[in-house]
Tab-separated table of C-alpha atoms in Angstrom:
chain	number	residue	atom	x	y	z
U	27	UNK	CA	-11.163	11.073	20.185
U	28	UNK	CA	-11.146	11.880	16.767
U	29	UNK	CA	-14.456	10.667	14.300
U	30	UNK	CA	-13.270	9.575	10.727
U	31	UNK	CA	-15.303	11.830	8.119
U	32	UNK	CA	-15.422	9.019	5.469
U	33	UNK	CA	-17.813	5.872	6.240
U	34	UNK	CA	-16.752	3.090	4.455
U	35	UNK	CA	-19.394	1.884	2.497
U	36	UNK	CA	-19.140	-1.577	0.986
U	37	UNK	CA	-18.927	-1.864	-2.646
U	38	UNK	CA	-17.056	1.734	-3.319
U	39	UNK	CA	-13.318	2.596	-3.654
U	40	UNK	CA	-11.416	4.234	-1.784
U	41	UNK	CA	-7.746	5.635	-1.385
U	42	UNK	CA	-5.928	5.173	1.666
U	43	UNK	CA	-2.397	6.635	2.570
U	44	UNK	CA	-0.453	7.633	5.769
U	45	UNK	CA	2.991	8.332	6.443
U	46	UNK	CA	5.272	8.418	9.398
U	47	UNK	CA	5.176	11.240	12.296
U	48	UNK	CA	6.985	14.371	11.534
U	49	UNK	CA	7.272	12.905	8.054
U	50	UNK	CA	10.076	10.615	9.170
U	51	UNK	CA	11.049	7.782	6.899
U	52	UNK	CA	9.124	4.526	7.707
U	53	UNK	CA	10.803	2.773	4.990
U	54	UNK	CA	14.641	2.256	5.032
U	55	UNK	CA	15.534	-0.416	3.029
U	56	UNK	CA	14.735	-3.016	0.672
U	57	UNK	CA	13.853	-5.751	3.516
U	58	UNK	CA	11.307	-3.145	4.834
U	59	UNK	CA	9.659	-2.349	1.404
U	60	UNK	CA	9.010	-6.157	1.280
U	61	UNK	CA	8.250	-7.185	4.484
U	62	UNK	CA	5.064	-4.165	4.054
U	63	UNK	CA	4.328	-5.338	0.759
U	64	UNK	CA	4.102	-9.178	2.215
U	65	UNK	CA	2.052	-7.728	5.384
U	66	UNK	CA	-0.599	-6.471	2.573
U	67	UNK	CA	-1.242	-9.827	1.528
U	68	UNK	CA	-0.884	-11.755	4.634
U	69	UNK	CA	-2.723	-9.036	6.792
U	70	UNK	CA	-5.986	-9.256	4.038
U	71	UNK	CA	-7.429	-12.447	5.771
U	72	UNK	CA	-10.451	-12.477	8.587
U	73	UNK	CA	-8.108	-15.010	10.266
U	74	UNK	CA	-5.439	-14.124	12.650
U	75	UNK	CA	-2.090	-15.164	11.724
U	76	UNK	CA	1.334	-15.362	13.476
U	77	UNK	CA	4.749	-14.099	11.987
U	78	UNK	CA	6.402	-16.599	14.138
U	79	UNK	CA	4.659	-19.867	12.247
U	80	UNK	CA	6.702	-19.248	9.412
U	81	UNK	CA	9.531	-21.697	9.415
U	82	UNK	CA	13.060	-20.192	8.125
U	83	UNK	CA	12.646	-20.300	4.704
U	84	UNK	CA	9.168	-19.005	4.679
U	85	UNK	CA	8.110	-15.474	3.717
U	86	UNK	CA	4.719	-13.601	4.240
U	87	UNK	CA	3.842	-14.029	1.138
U	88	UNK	CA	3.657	-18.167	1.950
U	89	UNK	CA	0.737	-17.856	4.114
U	90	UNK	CA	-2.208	-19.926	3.110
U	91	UNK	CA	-5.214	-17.858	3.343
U	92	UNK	CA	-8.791	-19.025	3.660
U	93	UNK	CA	-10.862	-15.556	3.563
U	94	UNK	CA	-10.438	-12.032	2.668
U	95	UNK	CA	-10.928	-8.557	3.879
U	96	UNK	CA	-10.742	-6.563	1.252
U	97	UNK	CA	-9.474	-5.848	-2.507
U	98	UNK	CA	-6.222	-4.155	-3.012
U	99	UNK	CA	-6.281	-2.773	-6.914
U	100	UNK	CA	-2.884	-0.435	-6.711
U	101	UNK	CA	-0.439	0.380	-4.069
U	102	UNK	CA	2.748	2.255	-4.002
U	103	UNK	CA	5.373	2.398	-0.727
U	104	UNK	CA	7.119	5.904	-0.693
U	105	UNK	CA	10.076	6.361	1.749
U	106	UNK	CA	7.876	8.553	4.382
U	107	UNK	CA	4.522	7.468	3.342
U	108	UNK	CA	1.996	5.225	1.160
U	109	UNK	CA	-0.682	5.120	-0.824
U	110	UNK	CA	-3.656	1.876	-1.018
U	111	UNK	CA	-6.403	2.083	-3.421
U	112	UNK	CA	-9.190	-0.330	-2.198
U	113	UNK	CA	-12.805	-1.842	-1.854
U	114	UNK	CA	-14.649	-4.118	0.464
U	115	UNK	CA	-16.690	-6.330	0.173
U	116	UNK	CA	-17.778	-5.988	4.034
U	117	UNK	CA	-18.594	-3.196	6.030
U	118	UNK	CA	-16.111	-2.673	8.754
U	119	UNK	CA	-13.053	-4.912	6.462
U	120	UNK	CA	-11.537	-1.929	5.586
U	121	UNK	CA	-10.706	-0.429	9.013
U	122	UNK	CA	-10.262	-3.823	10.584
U	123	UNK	CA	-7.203	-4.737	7.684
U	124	UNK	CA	-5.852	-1.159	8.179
U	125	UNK	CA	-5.881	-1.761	12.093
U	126	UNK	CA	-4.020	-5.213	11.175
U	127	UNK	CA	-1.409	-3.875	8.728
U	128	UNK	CA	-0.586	-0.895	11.327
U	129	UNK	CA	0.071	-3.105	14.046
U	130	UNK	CA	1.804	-5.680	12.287
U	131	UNK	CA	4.515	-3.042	10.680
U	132	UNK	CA	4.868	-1.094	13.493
U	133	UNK	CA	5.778	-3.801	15.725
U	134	UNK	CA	8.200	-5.452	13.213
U	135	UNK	CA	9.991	-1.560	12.718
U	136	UNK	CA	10.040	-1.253	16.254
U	137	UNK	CA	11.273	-4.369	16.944
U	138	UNK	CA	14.348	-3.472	14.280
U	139	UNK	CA	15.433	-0.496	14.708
U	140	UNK	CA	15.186	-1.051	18.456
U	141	UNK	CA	12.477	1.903	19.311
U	142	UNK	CA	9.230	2.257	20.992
U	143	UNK	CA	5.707	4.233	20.360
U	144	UNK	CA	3.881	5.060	17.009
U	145	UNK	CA	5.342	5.359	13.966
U	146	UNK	CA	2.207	6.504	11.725
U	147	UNK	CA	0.496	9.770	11.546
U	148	UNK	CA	-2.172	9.187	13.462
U	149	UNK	CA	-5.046	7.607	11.954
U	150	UNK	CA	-4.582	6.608	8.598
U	151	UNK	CA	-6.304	8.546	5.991
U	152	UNK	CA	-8.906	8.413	3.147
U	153	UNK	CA	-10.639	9.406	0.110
U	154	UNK	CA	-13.630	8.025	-1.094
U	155	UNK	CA	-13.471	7.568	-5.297
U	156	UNK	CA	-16.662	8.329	-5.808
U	157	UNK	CA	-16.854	9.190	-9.728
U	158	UNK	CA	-14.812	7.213	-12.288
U	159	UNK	CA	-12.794	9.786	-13.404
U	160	UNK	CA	-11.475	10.478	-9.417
U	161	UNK	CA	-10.885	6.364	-9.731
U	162	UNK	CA	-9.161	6.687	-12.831
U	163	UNK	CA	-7.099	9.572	-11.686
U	164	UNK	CA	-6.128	7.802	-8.087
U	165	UNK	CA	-4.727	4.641	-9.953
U	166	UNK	CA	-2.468	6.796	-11.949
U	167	UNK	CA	-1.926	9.245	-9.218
U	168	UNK	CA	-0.940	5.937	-7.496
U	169	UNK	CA	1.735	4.478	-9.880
U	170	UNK	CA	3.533	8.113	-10.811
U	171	UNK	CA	3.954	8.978	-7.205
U	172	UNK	CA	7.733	7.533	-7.444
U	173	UNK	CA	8.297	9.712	-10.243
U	174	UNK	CA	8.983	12.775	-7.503
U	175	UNK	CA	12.108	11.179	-6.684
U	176	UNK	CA	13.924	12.134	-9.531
U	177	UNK	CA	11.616	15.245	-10.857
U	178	UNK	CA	9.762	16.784	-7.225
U	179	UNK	CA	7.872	19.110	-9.147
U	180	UNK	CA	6.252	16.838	-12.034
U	181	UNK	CA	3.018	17.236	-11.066
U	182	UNK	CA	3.246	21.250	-11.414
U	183	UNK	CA	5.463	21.098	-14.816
U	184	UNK	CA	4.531	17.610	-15.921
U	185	UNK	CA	7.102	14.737	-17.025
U	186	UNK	CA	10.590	16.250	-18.238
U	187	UNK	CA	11.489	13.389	-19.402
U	188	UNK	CA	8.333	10.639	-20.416
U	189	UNK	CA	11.657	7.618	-20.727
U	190	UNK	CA	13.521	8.058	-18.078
U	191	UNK	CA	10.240	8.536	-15.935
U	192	UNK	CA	8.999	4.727	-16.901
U	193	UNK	CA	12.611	3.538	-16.377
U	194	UNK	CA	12.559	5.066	-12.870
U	195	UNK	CA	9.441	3.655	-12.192
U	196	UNK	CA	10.420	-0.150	-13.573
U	197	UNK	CA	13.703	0.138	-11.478
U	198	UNK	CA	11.341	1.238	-8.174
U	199	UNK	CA	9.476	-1.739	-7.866
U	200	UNK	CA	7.998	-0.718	-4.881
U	201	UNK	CA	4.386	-0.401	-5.817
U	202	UNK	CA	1.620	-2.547	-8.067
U	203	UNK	CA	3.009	-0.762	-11.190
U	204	UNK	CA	5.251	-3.603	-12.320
U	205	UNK	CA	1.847	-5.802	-12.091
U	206	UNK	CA	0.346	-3.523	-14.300
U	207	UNK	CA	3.337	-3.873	-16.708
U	208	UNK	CA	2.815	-8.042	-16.294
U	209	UNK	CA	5.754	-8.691	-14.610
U	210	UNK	CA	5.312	-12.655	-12.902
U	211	UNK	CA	6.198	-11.556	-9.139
U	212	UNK	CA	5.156	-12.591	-5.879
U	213	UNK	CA	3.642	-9.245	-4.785
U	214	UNK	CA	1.126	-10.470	-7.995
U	215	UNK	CA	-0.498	-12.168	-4.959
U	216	UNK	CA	-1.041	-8.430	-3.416
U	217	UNK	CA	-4.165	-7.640	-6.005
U	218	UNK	CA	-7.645	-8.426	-6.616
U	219	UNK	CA	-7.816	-6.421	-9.842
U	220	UNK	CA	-11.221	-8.051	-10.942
U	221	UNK	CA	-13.072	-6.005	-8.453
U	222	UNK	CA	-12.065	-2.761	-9.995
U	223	UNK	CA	-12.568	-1.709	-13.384
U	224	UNK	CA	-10.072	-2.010	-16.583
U	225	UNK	CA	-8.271	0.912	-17.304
């Protein structure tokens, strides 16, 4: 059994990402994208909650919630992969919304696309953003991760092209960027950005 290096200490930030086994794709289409996205706000309660409550017309994002785990201040869902920057305000909230998020996508991808077993690396991983400037850099790190699609080596060469990079990431819309950008959206519902600082 395998002993996670970072303690999660209540009060400090932290960056969280896994992707799938073998670096298989664990997001295939839109519907996916948002049914993660909606399991990141419905999953962030002490409560236990049940998919199969919500009546037809009823998304994730519906769910009334009475508590909180954690604070989510950025995400962004990659095709194999994603990335979580967040803080609790409890010791053990972290692991114990990770352990509900994981269980609660994996059972609605199995469930699709008609398989069975994991579908994540193994245990999730993290990063503890302990300075401001590792903060700082995570958040952006974060939002330009999309940018790879259409330029895999910007991080070694930088932006080709500054435009088309902020159209690309506008048109993604799969991560907290468009929040930042004050876009009214449901995903709005995602972040807590008042417990993080204001870059």
């Amino acid at each position: 059994m395998s002993i996670r290096k970072v303690v999660f200490v209540s009060g400090e930030y932290y960056h969280i990402y896994n992707r799938g086994n073998s670096k298989q794709k664990i997001f295939h289409d839109k519907e996916d994208h948002y049914h993660f996205s909606g399991l990141l706000y419905a999953c962030n309660q002490k409560e236990n909650f049940k998919i199969d409550n919500l009546t037809k017309n009823q998304s994730l994002f519906d769910f009334e919630k009475q508590s909180k785990l954690v604070d989510i201040g950025a995400y962004c869902l990659m095709p194999n992969h994603f990335h979580i920057i967040i803080t609790q305000p409890e010791d053990g909230s972290i692991s114990r919304f990770m352990q509900k998020l994981s269980t609660a996508y994996v059972m609605y991808y199995n469930k699709k696309y008609k398989r069975t077993g994991g579908l994540f690396e193994g245990k999730f991983k993290s990063q503890h953003l302990n300075t401001d400037k590792y903060l700082k850099y995570s958040f952006s790190y974060t939002h330009l991760n999309p940018v790879k699609l259409i330029d895999k080596d910007w991080k070694t060469n930088g932006l080709k092209n500054r435009n088309l990079s902020i159209t690309h990431l506008k048109d993604y819309g799969y991560s907290s960027f468009l929040d930042y950008m004050g876009l009214e959206r449901v995903e709005n519902k995602i972040l807590n950005t008042n417990s993080f600082p204001k870059y």
